[in-house]
Amino acid sequence: METLSLIPTQQKDGRFGIFGGQYIPEVLMPAVQELEETYRQTRNDAEFHEIYTHLLKTYVGRPTPLTFAKRLTEELGGARIYLKREDLTHTGAHKINNALGQALLAKRMGKTRLVAETGAGQHGVATATVAALLDMECVVYMGSVDIARQQPNVQRMKLLGAEVRAVESGTRTLKDAVNEAIRDWVTNVRTTHYLLGSALGPHPYPTIVRDFQAVIGREAHAQILEAEGRLPDACIACVGGGSNAIGLFSAFVDDEEVALIGVEAGGEGIASGKHAARFADPARGKPGVLHGTFTYLLQDEDGQVLPTHSISAGLDYPAVGPEHAYLREIGRAEYTSVTDAEALQAFQTLARTEGILPALESSHALAEAIRRAPSLPRESILLVNLSGRGDKDLETVLKALKGRGA
Ligand SMILES: Cc1ncc(COP(=O)(O)O)c(C=O)c1O
């Protein structure tokens, strides 16, 4: 990608403040424009919405519940903690909301083939699932490191009829899988839709993905009002590329009294350099261009993208969605980081107190709530997005616990 000419286009639309835009090779411009035009037509199309909403209800299993974490709240002795249960969707993570929406868009564009990248495998599984549902060919790119640590999802994708292509370049994680998916898209653009899995990439992707994930926030907003008669003091979500977080935040962004808190992967600690915390490490996280968008990314002094580390494959990515960069710049959202060890601890705590195994990604959001709740008054409310379930992470968790002598 780096050797192809880059053209910043979209000056008005597709920007979040100075972030976002379209920094892509010319060969992709027609595809991105086609997607933008299709989305513009579809956005307010009653028939599209009817089909999409019907499938969300009858196939995905929406609305997902909002669960009051009673035992966890009692144990922490402070703020009341609520969990938005994206782990209860079909395929077990929020990724399905976006995959379904984009696959329907792809059908409208007459595409017959979907390509996707995946880190934790949840987006790959979601894409393979909707490809089966809508009778489309599906190829999923995945770094070989992620293939090793997310085996159950690799097997699921294959059973669903997708081809999983191992990526051996770079750090063999999500960033490298995105590179390969883009390469495939460039080559097969006439027949293929690139089903991007997070609120990343060139315009219109960050907007499309946010809009398809906004259902999380809309439901949570109504559900917390019903349960508590008021809005939460804070909404907390983990931030890989940022799709589950932006989906939740979007419904609360105009409610100034609600704090929006994004949680990045602190890995082995910010000082170690082994993390994926684009905001928490000002020495390494600076604005730049990656995968078609201008945003915060981890880079060295020469602008070379730095390797990342996280116990959770889904947060192990060097850039963050451009809308998050903007929300942080204007001070509307706050971003923190949680280490691997803290996430692991949160995973165990939720399992023990509530009988729920959260995804390691979601465990980061939960760890931030666990950190904050004890010092908050008992009438405070923290709403945590449980973006996915932890079955896929069992091997990683058991190995890590063994390593820690647990
Ligand atoms: C369960 C789960 N949560 C969160 C994420 C992070 O992605 P995003 O920041 O786009 O929500 C992933 C990514 O794979 C995931 O599988």
Short mmCIF file of C-alpha atoms in Angstrom, two decimals, residues 41-250:
data_model
loop_
_atom_site.label_atom_id
_atom_site.label_comp_id
_atom_site.label_asym_id
_atom_site.label_seq_id
_atom_site.Cartn_x
_atom_site.Cartn_y
_atom_site.Cartn_z
CA GLN A 41 -29.53 5.92 -1.16
CA THR A 42 -30.01 3.15 1.38
CA ARG A 43 -29.70 5.18 4.54
CA ASN A 44 -33.27 6.42 4.34
CA ASP A 45 -34.70 3.57 2.30
CA ALA A 46 -37.68 2.06 4.08
CA GLU A 47 -37.39 -1.31 2.34
CA PHE A 48 -33.72 -1.72 3.28
CA HIS A 49 -34.47 -0.82 6.88
CA GLU A 50 -37.36 -3.22 7.03
CA ILE A 51 -35.19 -6.12 5.82
CA TYR A 52 -32.28 -5.16 8.07
CA THR A 53 -34.39 -4.60 11.18
CA HIS A 54 -36.33 -7.82 10.59
CA LEU A 55 -33.09 -9.81 10.41
CA LEU A 56 -31.69 -8.05 13.48
CA LYS A 57 -34.77 -9.22 15.34
CA THR A 58 -35.29 -12.70 13.94
CA TYR A 59 -31.72 -13.77 13.13
CA VAL A 60 -29.31 -11.74 15.28
CA GLY A 61 -31.53 -11.86 18.36
CA ARG A 62 -32.05 -8.19 19.05
CA PRO A 63 -32.77 -6.36 21.24
CA THR A 64 -30.05 -7.73 23.49
CA PRO A 65 -30.82 -7.36 27.21
CA LEU A 66 -29.35 -4.90 29.66
CA THR A 67 -28.33 -6.86 32.75
CA PHE A 68 -27.89 -5.36 36.21
CA ALA A 69 -24.69 -6.92 37.63
CA LYS A 70 -26.04 -7.26 41.16
CA ARG A 71 -23.37 -9.44 42.75
CA LEU A 72 -20.51 -7.54 41.12
CA THR A 73 -22.03 -4.26 42.30
CA GLU A 74 -22.38 -5.60 45.86
CA GLU A 75 -18.81 -6.88 45.88
CA LEU A 76 -17.38 -3.57 44.69
CA GLY A 77 -19.55 -1.56 47.05
CA GLY A 78 -19.99 1.56 44.92
CA ALA A 79 -21.61 2.46 41.60
CA ARG A 80 -24.32 0.27 40.15
CA ILE A 81 -22.98 -1.64 37.14
CA TYR A 82 -25.12 -2.52 34.13
CA LEU A 83 -23.99 -4.72 31.24
CA LYS A 84 -25.22 -4.29 27.66
CA ARG A 85 -25.23 -7.88 26.46
CA GLU A 86 -23.80 -7.98 22.94
CA ASP A 87 -22.38 -11.36 23.97
CA LEU A 88 -25.92 -12.71 23.56
CA THR A 89 -26.20 -11.93 19.84
CA HIS A 90 -26.02 -14.72 17.27
CA THR A 91 -22.28 -15.47 16.79
CA GLY A 92 -21.53 -13.94 20.19
CA ALA A 93 -20.31 -10.39 19.54
CA HIS A 94 -21.46 -6.99 18.31
CA LYS A 95 -19.64 -7.57 14.99
CA ILE A 96 -22.73 -9.26 13.52
CA ASN A 97 -24.72 -5.97 13.48
CA ASN A 98 -22.25 -4.41 11.06
CA ALA A 99 -21.54 -7.54 9.04
CA LEU A 100 -25.24 -8.02 8.31
CA GLY A 101 -25.76 -4.38 7.32
CA GLN A 102 -22.75 -4.26 5.02
CA ALA A 103 -23.54 -7.62 3.41
CA LEU A 104 -27.01 -6.31 2.53
CA LEU A 105 -25.36 -3.21 1.02
CA ALA A 106 -22.99 -5.46 -0.95
CA LYS A 107 -25.96 -7.38 -2.36
CA ARG A 108 -27.52 -4.08 -3.43
CA MET A 109 -24.30 -3.26 -5.29
CA GLY A 110 -24.54 -6.60 -7.10
CA LYS A 111 -21.40 -8.02 -5.45
CA THR A 112 -21.12 -11.77 -5.10
CA ARG A 113 -18.03 -12.04 -2.94
CA LEU A 114 -17.09 -10.71 0.51
CA VAL A 115 -13.56 -10.28 1.83
CA ALA A 116 -12.86 -9.40 5.43
CA GLU A 117 -10.02 -9.09 7.92
CA THR A 118 -10.24 -10.42 11.42
CA GLY A 119 -8.23 -10.27 14.63
CA ALA A 120 -10.20 -11.99 17.36
CA GLY A 121 -12.07 -13.91 14.69
CA GLN A 122 -15.47 -12.53 15.74
CA HIS A 123 -15.70 -10.28 12.71
CA GLY A 124 -14.58 -13.15 10.48
CA VAL A 125 -17.23 -15.41 11.98
CA ALA A 126 -19.87 -12.70 11.58
CA THR A 127 -18.90 -12.17 7.93
CA ALA A 128 -18.81 -15.91 7.18
CA THR A 129 -22.23 -16.20 8.82
CA VAL A 130 -23.91 -13.49 6.78
CA ALA A 131 -22.19 -14.78 3.62
CA ALA A 132 -23.83 -18.16 4.24
CA LEU A 133 -27.16 -16.50 4.99
CA LEU A 134 -27.09 -14.41 1.81
CA ASP A 135 -25.38 -17.02 -0.40
CA MET A 136 -22.14 -15.13 -1.05
CA GLU A 137 -18.55 -16.29 -1.44
CA CYS A 138 -16.37 -15.37 1.54
CA VAL A 139 -12.61 -15.05 2.12
CA VAL A 140 -11.27 -13.99 5.52
CA TYR A 141 -7.71 -12.79 6.09
CA MET A 142 -6.20 -13.43 9.51
CA GLY A 143 -2.69 -13.02 10.89
CA SER A 144 -1.06 -16.36 11.73
CA VAL A 145 -0.51 -15.23 15.34
CA ASP A 146 -4.25 -14.64 15.66
CA ILE A 147 -5.02 -17.94 13.92
CA ALA A 148 -3.01 -19.68 16.64
CA ARG A 149 -4.74 -17.88 19.53
CA GLN A 150 -8.30 -17.91 18.20
CA GLN A 151 -8.62 -21.49 16.92
CA PRO A 152 -12.30 -22.01 17.79
CA ASN A 153 -13.23 -19.08 15.56
CA VAL A 154 -11.02 -20.32 12.72
CA GLN A 155 -12.84 -23.65 12.80
CA ARG A 156 -16.23 -21.90 12.95
CA MET A 157 -15.42 -19.81 9.86
CA LYS A 158 -14.41 -22.90 7.91
CA LEU A 159 -17.56 -24.77 8.89
CA LEU A 160 -19.59 -21.77 7.74
CA GLY A 161 -18.07 -22.18 4.29
CA ALA A 162 -15.50 -19.36 4.36
CA GLU A 163 -11.91 -19.65 3.25
CA VAL A 164 -9.48 -18.46 5.94
CA ARG A 165 -6.21 -17.16 4.48
CA ALA A 166 -3.26 -16.96 6.87
CA VAL A 167 -1.22 -13.74 6.76
CA GLU A 168 2.49 -14.14 7.49
CA SER A 169 3.69 -10.55 6.99
CA GLY A 170 4.56 -7.96 9.67
CA THR A 171 3.52 -8.86 13.19
CA ARG A 172 1.05 -11.41 11.72
CA THR A 173 -1.88 -9.74 13.48
CA LEU A 174 -4.83 -7.52 12.55
CA LYS A 175 -2.93 -4.71 10.77
CA ASP A 176 -1.35 -7.21 8.39
CA ALA A 177 -4.70 -8.91 7.77
CA VAL A 178 -6.19 -5.52 6.79
CA ASN A 179 -3.33 -4.99 4.30
CA GLU A 180 -4.07 -8.32 2.63
CA ALA A 181 -7.83 -7.76 2.54
CA ILE A 182 -7.25 -4.39 0.82
CA ARG A 183 -4.90 -6.04 -1.68
CA ASP A 184 -7.55 -8.63 -2.51
CA TRP A 185 -10.19 -5.90 -2.85
CA VAL A 186 -8.01 -3.90 -5.28
CA THR A 187 -7.60 -7.00 -7.43
CA ASN A 188 -11.24 -8.15 -7.39
CA VAL A 189 -13.08 -4.90 -6.94
CA ARG A 190 -15.77 -5.57 -9.58
CA THR A 191 -17.21 -8.63 -7.84
CA THR A 192 -16.05 -8.05 -4.28
CA HIS A 193 -17.10 -5.96 -1.30
CA TYR A 194 -14.54 -5.39 1.45
CA LEU A 195 -16.56 -5.89 4.61
CA LEU A 196 -14.50 -3.82 7.03
CA GLY A 197 -15.00 -4.83 10.64
CA SER A 198 -14.47 -1.65 12.61
CA ALA A 199 -15.12 2.10 12.49
CA LEU A 200 -11.92 2.54 10.52
CA GLY A 201 -10.63 2.90 6.99
CA PRO A 202 -11.47 5.50 4.36
CA HIS A 203 -14.77 7.36 4.30
CA PRO A 204 -17.57 6.13 4.19
CA TYR A 205 -16.56 3.11 6.32
CA PRO A 206 -16.27 4.83 9.74
CA THR A 207 -19.74 6.33 9.25
CA ILE A 208 -21.35 3.15 7.90
CA VAL A 209 -19.93 0.99 10.68
CA ARG A 210 -20.98 3.49 13.36
CA ASP A 211 -24.50 3.66 11.95
CA PHE A 212 -24.86 -0.13 11.90
CA GLN A 213 -23.54 -0.35 15.48
CA ALA A 214 -25.67 2.56 16.73
CA VAL A 215 -28.42 0.05 17.51
CA ILE A 216 -26.40 -0.88 20.64
CA GLY A 217 -26.60 2.68 21.94
CA ARG A 218 -30.23 3.22 20.98
CA GLU A 219 -31.31 0.09 22.82
CA ALA A 220 -29.11 0.79 25.85
CA HIS A 221 -30.39 4.37 26.10
CA ALA A 222 -34.02 3.22 26.25
CA GLN A 223 -33.26 0.24 28.50
CA ILE A 224 -31.40 2.20 31.18
CA LEU A 225 -34.19 4.79 31.25
CA GLU A 226 -36.66 1.99 31.78
CA ALA A 227 -34.57 0.27 34.46
CA GLU A 228 -33.41 3.32 36.42
CA GLY A 229 -35.54 6.22 35.22
CA ARG A 230 -32.40 8.13 34.31
CA LEU A 231 -29.30 8.02 32.13
CA PRO A 232 -26.03 6.48 33.39
CA ASP A 233 -23.20 8.59 34.77
CA ALA A 234 -20.82 6.91 32.36
CA CYS A 235 -20.80 4.58 29.36
CA ILE A 236 -17.69 2.41 29.16
CA ALA A 237 -16.54 0.37 26.16
CA CYS A 238 -13.31 -1.16 24.90
CA VAL A 239 -11.70 0.40 21.84
CA GLY A 240 -9.90 -1.64 19.24
CA GLY A 241 -10.78 0.08 15.99
CA GLY A 242 -13.65 1.50 17.99
CA SER A 243 -16.89 0.11 16.55
CA ASN A 244 -18.62 -1.21 19.67
CA ALA A 245 -17.63 1.95 21.55
CA ILE A 246 -18.82 4.36 18.88
CA GLY A 247 -22.06 2.39 18.51
CA LEU A 248 -22.75 2.78 22.21
CA PHE A 249 -21.50 6.38 22.48
CA SER A 250 -23.49 7.64 19.48
#
